[in-house]
Amino acid sequence: MVMVFHMVALVEKKKRTKTAPEILGLLAREGPKSKWQMKKATGKSYGNIHETVKALLDQGLIVKKMTRPSEKNPKIDVEYYDLTFKGFLKYFASHLPKNPEWRSVQKYYEENRENLRRAILRVQKSYPEEKIFTEWNTIEKWQGKTMSYYQICLAAAYTLKHTPLVIEDYERERIFLYYLKNEEPEEPGEKVEARISNIIKKEDTLWRLYFEENFALHYMELTLSNKVLDDYMKGKITPIHNKNLYNFFQEIIDNKIREAEDRIQKLSLMKKAFKALFKGEEK
């Protein structure tokens, strides 16, 4: 138990590094980088970069993407790191304007749109099955440039702030495995690496699904859905043909309908059960 608390304390200490946002931005815009490339791009010391990479790995924001022979010395392998889906969410969440006044929001996204656009293109390449990003041109046309970027950053921030317990369980297991890898050299390295890789894949899938739901329901509902519903009721719908987005939203809405129906059925049974309990009636 002491060891676990010690590990958590170390992770929390690493989170305070000031270099992390620079590294997240670099990887979000440009893709996989080695530690030396990060050092060159940020102007930070190699020691600083090394500790920052360790911290970002612990937090599940980056992952070792590949290993290549060094150009200067082919006998030496160089590790390259890239963002996980959670890492991309962290980057987008960091671009949620602090000032909610609309003119300030517009100005902010005018100044940061190019970097955000590059990050979206990176997600498209890394996660080609992620419809929110691969169909971004339609979403941008649909909602407008300012609102579309605001919505994606808002949904990312909400998703990170309300982490499901199942993801937290995977995160604790991953942190423990990183500890084994770094502090217990007698442990089989390849086996630990394989377990870490498997957990990261599961985390990535869960983060994607949770973000999709938040984007589609929690935030699109506040603006886009209300407008679409209003236009539909007035007979003013102008079709924007996009089969991928149609299937995406239909699937999420159908899932929510099934969840609601299951919930209604359970509540109906509970109502009957409590009636029998407190009024003494037969089933």
Short mmCIF file of C-alpha atoms in Angstrom, two decimals:
data_model
loop_
_atom_site.label_atom_id
_atom_site.label_comp_id
_atom_site.label_asym_id
_atom_site.label_seq_id
_atom_site.Cartn_x
_atom_site.Cartn_y
_atom_site.Cartn_z
CA MET A 1 0.00 0.00 0.00
CA VAL A 2 2.86 2.38 0.85
CA MET A 3 4.44 1.63 -2.52
CA VAL A 4 1.19 2.53 -4.32
CA PHE A 5 0.86 5.84 -2.47
CA HIS A 6 4.52 6.57 -3.24
CA MET A 7 3.92 5.93 -6.94
CA VAL A 8 0.87 8.21 -6.98
CA ALA A 9 2.88 10.94 -5.25
CA LEU A 10 5.60 10.64 -7.87
CA VAL A 11 3.06 10.89 -10.67
CA GLU A 12 1.48 13.98 -9.11
CA LYS A 13 4.91 15.58 -8.80
CA LYS A 14 5.66 14.91 -12.46
CA LYS A 15 2.36 16.49 -13.48
CA ARG A 16 3.70 19.86 -12.41
CA THR A 17 6.25 20.01 -15.19
CA LYS A 18 5.88 23.16 -17.27
CA THR A 19 7.23 21.51 -20.41
CA ALA A 20 4.30 19.13 -20.83
CA PRO A 21 1.96 21.55 -22.68
CA GLU A 22 4.73 22.33 -25.18
CA ILE A 23 5.32 18.65 -25.86
CA LEU A 24 1.60 17.93 -26.20
CA GLY A 25 1.26 20.79 -28.68
CA LEU A 26 4.30 19.67 -30.66
CA LEU A 27 3.04 16.09 -31.00
CA ALA A 28 -0.53 17.21 -31.71
CA ARG A 29 0.57 19.40 -34.61
CA GLU A 30 3.54 17.50 -36.04
CA GLY A 31 3.29 13.85 -35.04
CA PRO A 32 5.76 11.40 -33.48
CA LYS A 33 9.02 12.83 -32.11
CA SER A 34 12.09 11.46 -30.37
CA LYS A 35 13.35 13.01 -27.14
CA TRP A 36 16.17 14.70 -29.04
CA GLN A 37 13.69 16.18 -31.52
CA MET A 38 11.59 17.43 -28.60
CA LYS A 39 14.70 18.99 -27.06
CA LYS A 40 15.56 20.75 -30.31
CA ALA A 41 11.99 22.00 -30.86
CA THR A 42 11.45 23.33 -27.32
CA GLY A 43 14.94 24.46 -26.36
CA LYS A 44 14.64 22.56 -23.06
CA SER A 45 17.39 20.44 -21.52
CA TYR A 46 17.48 16.73 -22.29
CA GLY A 47 16.96 15.98 -18.60
CA ASN A 48 13.81 18.11 -18.60
CA ILE A 49 12.50 16.35 -21.71
CA HIS A 50 13.30 12.94 -20.22
CA GLU A 51 11.30 13.67 -17.04
CA THR A 52 8.45 15.22 -19.02
CA VAL A 53 8.16 12.14 -21.24
CA LYS A 54 8.07 9.91 -18.15
CA ALA A 55 5.30 12.06 -16.66
CA LEU A 56 3.24 12.05 -19.85
CA LEU A 57 3.61 8.28 -20.15
CA ASP A 58 2.40 7.86 -16.56
CA GLN A 59 -0.62 10.05 -17.28
CA GLY A 60 -1.50 8.06 -20.41
CA LEU A 61 -1.16 11.13 -22.63
CA ILE A 62 1.60 9.76 -24.87
CA VAL A 63 2.78 6.34 -25.96
CA LYS A 64 5.94 4.93 -27.48
CA LYS A 65 4.90 4.76 -31.14
CA MET A 66 7.91 3.16 -32.76
CA THR A 67 11.64 2.48 -32.54
CA ARG A 68 14.05 3.25 -35.38
CA PRO A 69 17.83 3.00 -35.80
CA SER A 70 19.59 6.30 -35.23
CA GLU A 71 20.64 8.10 -38.42
CA LYS A 72 24.01 8.97 -36.87
CA ASN A 73 24.60 5.56 -35.33
CA PRO A 74 22.43 2.74 -36.75
CA LYS A 75 23.48 0.48 -33.86
CA ILE A 76 21.49 2.67 -31.46
CA ASP A 77 17.69 2.47 -31.42
CA VAL A 78 15.75 5.72 -31.03
CA GLU A 79 12.27 5.77 -29.50
CA TYR A 80 9.55 7.99 -30.98
CA TYR A 81 6.50 9.11 -29.01
CA ASP A 82 3.03 10.18 -30.08
CA LEU A 83 -0.21 11.23 -28.41
CA THR A 84 -2.82 8.75 -27.23
CA PHE A 85 -6.45 9.68 -27.78
CA LYS A 86 -6.47 11.02 -24.23
CA GLY A 87 -3.45 13.11 -25.18
CA PHE A 88 -5.35 14.68 -28.07
CA LEU A 89 -8.26 15.38 -25.71
CA LYS A 90 -5.86 17.08 -23.32
CA TYR A 91 -4.57 19.27 -26.15
CA PHE A 92 -8.07 20.28 -27.28
CA ALA A 93 -9.21 20.86 -23.68
CA SER A 94 -6.29 23.26 -23.19
CA HIS A 95 -7.80 25.41 -25.96
CA LEU A 96 -11.06 26.12 -24.19
CA PRO A 97 -11.13 29.93 -23.80
CA LYS A 98 -11.15 31.20 -20.22
CA ASN A 99 -13.28 34.20 -21.17
CA PRO A 100 -16.79 32.98 -22.17
CA GLU A 101 -17.74 36.30 -23.77
CA TRP A 102 -18.58 35.49 -27.40
CA ARG A 103 -16.38 38.11 -29.06
CA SER A 104 -13.46 36.90 -26.97
CA VAL A 105 -14.20 33.29 -27.97
CA GLN A 106 -14.30 34.25 -31.66
CA LYS A 107 -11.02 36.13 -31.40
CA TYR A 108 -9.37 33.23 -29.57
CA TYR A 109 -10.28 30.66 -32.22
CA GLU A 110 -9.30 32.98 -35.05
CA GLU A 111 -5.83 33.12 -33.49
CA ASN A 112 -5.58 29.39 -32.69
CA ARG A 113 -7.59 27.83 -35.52
CA GLU A 114 -4.58 26.83 -37.62
CA ASN A 115 -2.96 24.85 -34.79
CA LEU A 116 -6.27 23.20 -33.91
CA ARG A 117 -6.87 22.37 -37.56
CA ARG A 118 -3.46 20.69 -37.77
CA ALA A 119 -4.26 18.67 -34.65
CA ILE A 120 -7.57 17.56 -36.16
CA LEU A 121 -5.76 16.39 -39.30
CA ARG A 122 -3.42 14.43 -37.06
CA VAL A 123 -6.35 12.71 -35.32
CA GLN A 124 -7.80 11.87 -38.73
CA LYS A 125 -4.56 10.10 -39.60
CA SER A 126 -4.13 8.34 -36.25
CA TYR A 127 -7.80 7.39 -35.79
CA PRO A 128 -9.37 7.02 -39.26
CA GLU A 129 -12.44 5.39 -37.70
CA GLU A 130 -13.22 8.48 -35.58
CA LYS A 131 -16.08 10.16 -37.47
CA ILE A 132 -16.10 13.42 -35.50
CA PHE A 133 -12.66 14.16 -36.90
CA THR A 134 -12.72 12.44 -40.29
CA GLU A 135 -15.95 14.28 -41.16
CA TRP A 136 -14.73 17.56 -39.70
CA ASN A 137 -15.32 19.58 -42.88
CA THR A 138 -19.03 18.80 -42.69
CA ILE A 139 -19.24 19.59 -38.98
CA GLU A 140 -17.39 22.87 -39.55
CA LYS A 141 -19.76 23.77 -42.38
CA TRP A 142 -22.73 22.74 -40.25
CA GLN A 143 -21.89 24.71 -37.12
CA GLY A 144 -19.53 27.38 -38.36
CA LYS A 145 -15.82 27.66 -37.63
CA THR A 146 -15.96 29.26 -34.21
CA MET A 147 -18.72 27.11 -32.74
CA SER A 148 -17.32 23.84 -34.11
CA TYR A 149 -13.90 24.39 -32.51
CA TYR A 150 -15.49 25.61 -29.30
CA GLN A 151 -17.68 22.49 -29.13
CA ILE A 152 -14.83 20.06 -29.66
CA CYS A 153 -12.69 21.74 -26.98
CA LEU A 154 -15.64 21.90 -24.59
CA ALA A 155 -16.47 18.22 -25.11
CA ALA A 156 -12.81 17.26 -24.61
CA ALA A 157 -12.63 19.21 -21.34
CA TYR A 158 -15.87 17.65 -20.08
CA THR A 159 -14.71 14.15 -20.99
CA LEU A 160 -11.44 14.53 -19.08
CA LYS A 161 -13.15 16.09 -16.07
CA HIS A 162 -15.69 13.25 -15.75
CA THR A 163 -13.51 10.17 -16.19
CA PRO A 164 -15.48 6.89 -15.99
CA LEU A 165 -14.40 4.52 -13.21
CA VAL A 166 -13.51 1.77 -15.67
CA ILE A 167 -10.90 4.04 -17.29
CA GLU A 168 -9.50 5.00 -13.87
CA ASP A 169 -9.03 1.29 -13.11
CA TYR A 170 -7.04 0.81 -16.31
CA GLU A 171 -4.97 3.91 -15.53
CA ARG A 172 -4.01 2.61 -12.08
CA GLU A 173 -2.96 -0.72 -13.57
CA ARG A 174 -0.89 1.02 -16.26
CA ILE A 175 0.91 3.23 -13.70
CA PHE A 176 1.76 0.13 -11.66
CA LEU A 177 3.15 -1.60 -14.76
CA TYR A 178 5.32 1.42 -15.57
CA TYR A 179 6.61 1.18 -12.01
CA LEU A 180 7.48 -2.49 -12.50
CA LYS A 181 9.22 -1.69 -15.75
CA ASN A 182 11.33 1.11 -14.26
CA GLU A 183 11.93 -0.10 -10.70
CA GLU A 184 11.87 -3.89 -10.92
CA PRO A 185 14.36 -4.89 -13.64
CA GLU A 186 14.01 -8.58 -12.80
CA GLU A 187 10.47 -8.51 -14.18
CA PRO A 188 10.27 -9.77 -17.82
CA GLY A 189 10.42 -6.52 -19.79
CA GLU A 190 8.69 -7.79 -22.92
CA LYS A 191 5.77 -9.20 -20.96
CA VAL A 192 5.29 -5.91 -19.08
CA GLU A 193 5.52 -3.92 -22.35
CA ALA A 194 2.85 -6.15 -23.92
CA ARG A 195 0.53 -5.65 -20.95
CA ILE A 196 1.05 -1.88 -21.06
CA SER A 197 0.34 -1.81 -24.80
CA ASN A 198 -2.85 -3.83 -24.32
CA ILE A 199 -4.11 -1.52 -21.56
CA ILE A 200 -3.39 1.59 -23.64
CA LYS A 201 -5.43 0.16 -26.53
CA LYS A 202 -8.36 -0.50 -24.18
CA GLU A 203 -8.06 2.99 -22.70
CA ASP A 204 -7.94 4.53 -26.17
CA THR A 205 -11.14 2.76 -27.18
CA LEU A 206 -12.98 3.81 -24.02
CA TRP A 207 -11.81 7.43 -24.27
CA ARG A 208 -13.01 7.55 -27.90
CA LEU A 209 -16.44 6.13 -27.11
CA TYR A 210 -16.93 8.40 -24.12
CA PHE A 211 -15.84 11.49 -26.06
CA GLU A 212 -18.11 10.62 -28.99
CA GLU A 213 -21.10 10.40 -26.67
CA ASN A 214 -20.27 13.66 -24.92
CA PHE A 215 -19.75 15.50 -28.20
CA ALA A 216 -22.88 14.11 -29.82
CA LEU A 217 -25.26 14.45 -26.90
CA HIS A 218 -24.05 16.84 -24.22
CA TYR A 219 -22.89 19.65 -26.47
CA MET A 220 -24.30 19.22 -29.92
CA GLU A 221 -27.68 19.04 -28.16
CA LEU A 222 -27.18 22.49 -26.65
CA THR A 223 -26.76 24.21 -29.99
CA LEU A 224 -26.98 22.14 -33.14
CA SER A 225 -29.70 19.70 -32.09
CA ASN A 226 -32.04 22.45 -30.92
CA LYS A 227 -31.61 24.29 -34.21
CA VAL A 228 -32.05 21.12 -36.29
CA LEU A 229 -35.18 20.17 -34.34
CA ASP A 230 -36.60 23.68 -34.71
CA ASP A 231 -35.90 23.69 -38.47
CA TYR A 232 -37.41 20.22 -38.79
CA MET A 233 -40.62 21.27 -37.01
CA LYS A 234 -40.88 24.29 -39.34
CA GLY A 235 -40.19 22.20 -42.45
CA LYS A 236 -37.01 24.13 -43.21
CA ILE A 237 -34.44 21.32 -43.16
CA THR A 238 -31.72 21.71 -45.80
CA PRO A 239 -30.03 18.31 -46.26
CA ILE A 240 -26.26 18.01 -45.94
CA HIS A 241 -25.62 14.55 -47.35
CA ASN A 242 -23.08 12.69 -45.22
CA LYS A 243 -23.72 8.99 -44.69
CA ASN A 244 -20.90 8.58 -42.18
CA LEU A 245 -22.23 11.29 -39.86
CA TYR A 246 -25.77 10.01 -40.30
CA ASN A 247 -24.75 6.52 -39.17
CA PHE A 248 -22.63 7.97 -36.34
CA PHE A 249 -25.43 10.04 -34.81
CA GLN A 250 -28.06 7.35 -35.41
CA GLU A 251 -25.98 4.77 -33.55
CA ILE A 252 -25.44 7.02 -30.53
CA ILE A 253 -29.10 8.08 -30.40
CA ASP A 254 -30.29 4.46 -30.80
CA ASN A 255 -28.01 3.39 -27.93
CA LYS A 256 -29.43 6.15 -25.73
CA ILE A 257 -32.99 5.13 -26.63
CA ARG A 258 -32.23 1.53 -25.61
CA GLU A 259 -30.68 2.74 -22.35
CA ALA A 260 -33.75 4.88 -21.66
CA GLU A 261 -36.12 1.99 -22.42
CA ASP A 262 -34.18 -0.31 -20.08
CA ARG A 263 -34.26 2.37 -17.40
CA ILE A 264 -38.02 2.87 -17.81
CA GLN A 265 -38.61 -0.88 -17.57
CA LYS A 266 -36.53 -1.09 -14.40
CA LEU A 267 -38.32 1.89 -12.84
CA SER A 268 -41.69 0.33 -13.69
CA LEU A 269 -40.70 -2.90 -11.92
CA MET A 270 -39.38 -0.91 -8.95
CA LYS A 271 -42.70 0.94 -8.73
CA LYS A 272 -44.59 -2.37 -8.55
CA ALA A 273 -42.12 -3.81 -6.04
CA PHE A 274 -42.39 -0.83 -3.69
CA LYS A 275 -46.17 -0.88 -4.01
CA ALA A 276 -46.18 -4.53 -2.94
CA LEU A 277 -43.72 -3.79 -0.13
CA PHE A 278 -45.47 -0.81 1.44
CA LYS A 279 -49.10 -1.56 0.61
CA GLY A 280 -48.86 -5.30 1.01
CA GLU A 281 -50.43 -6.09 -2.33
CA GLU A 282 -49.89 -9.28 -4.26
CA LYS A 283 -47.46 -9.38 -7.19
#
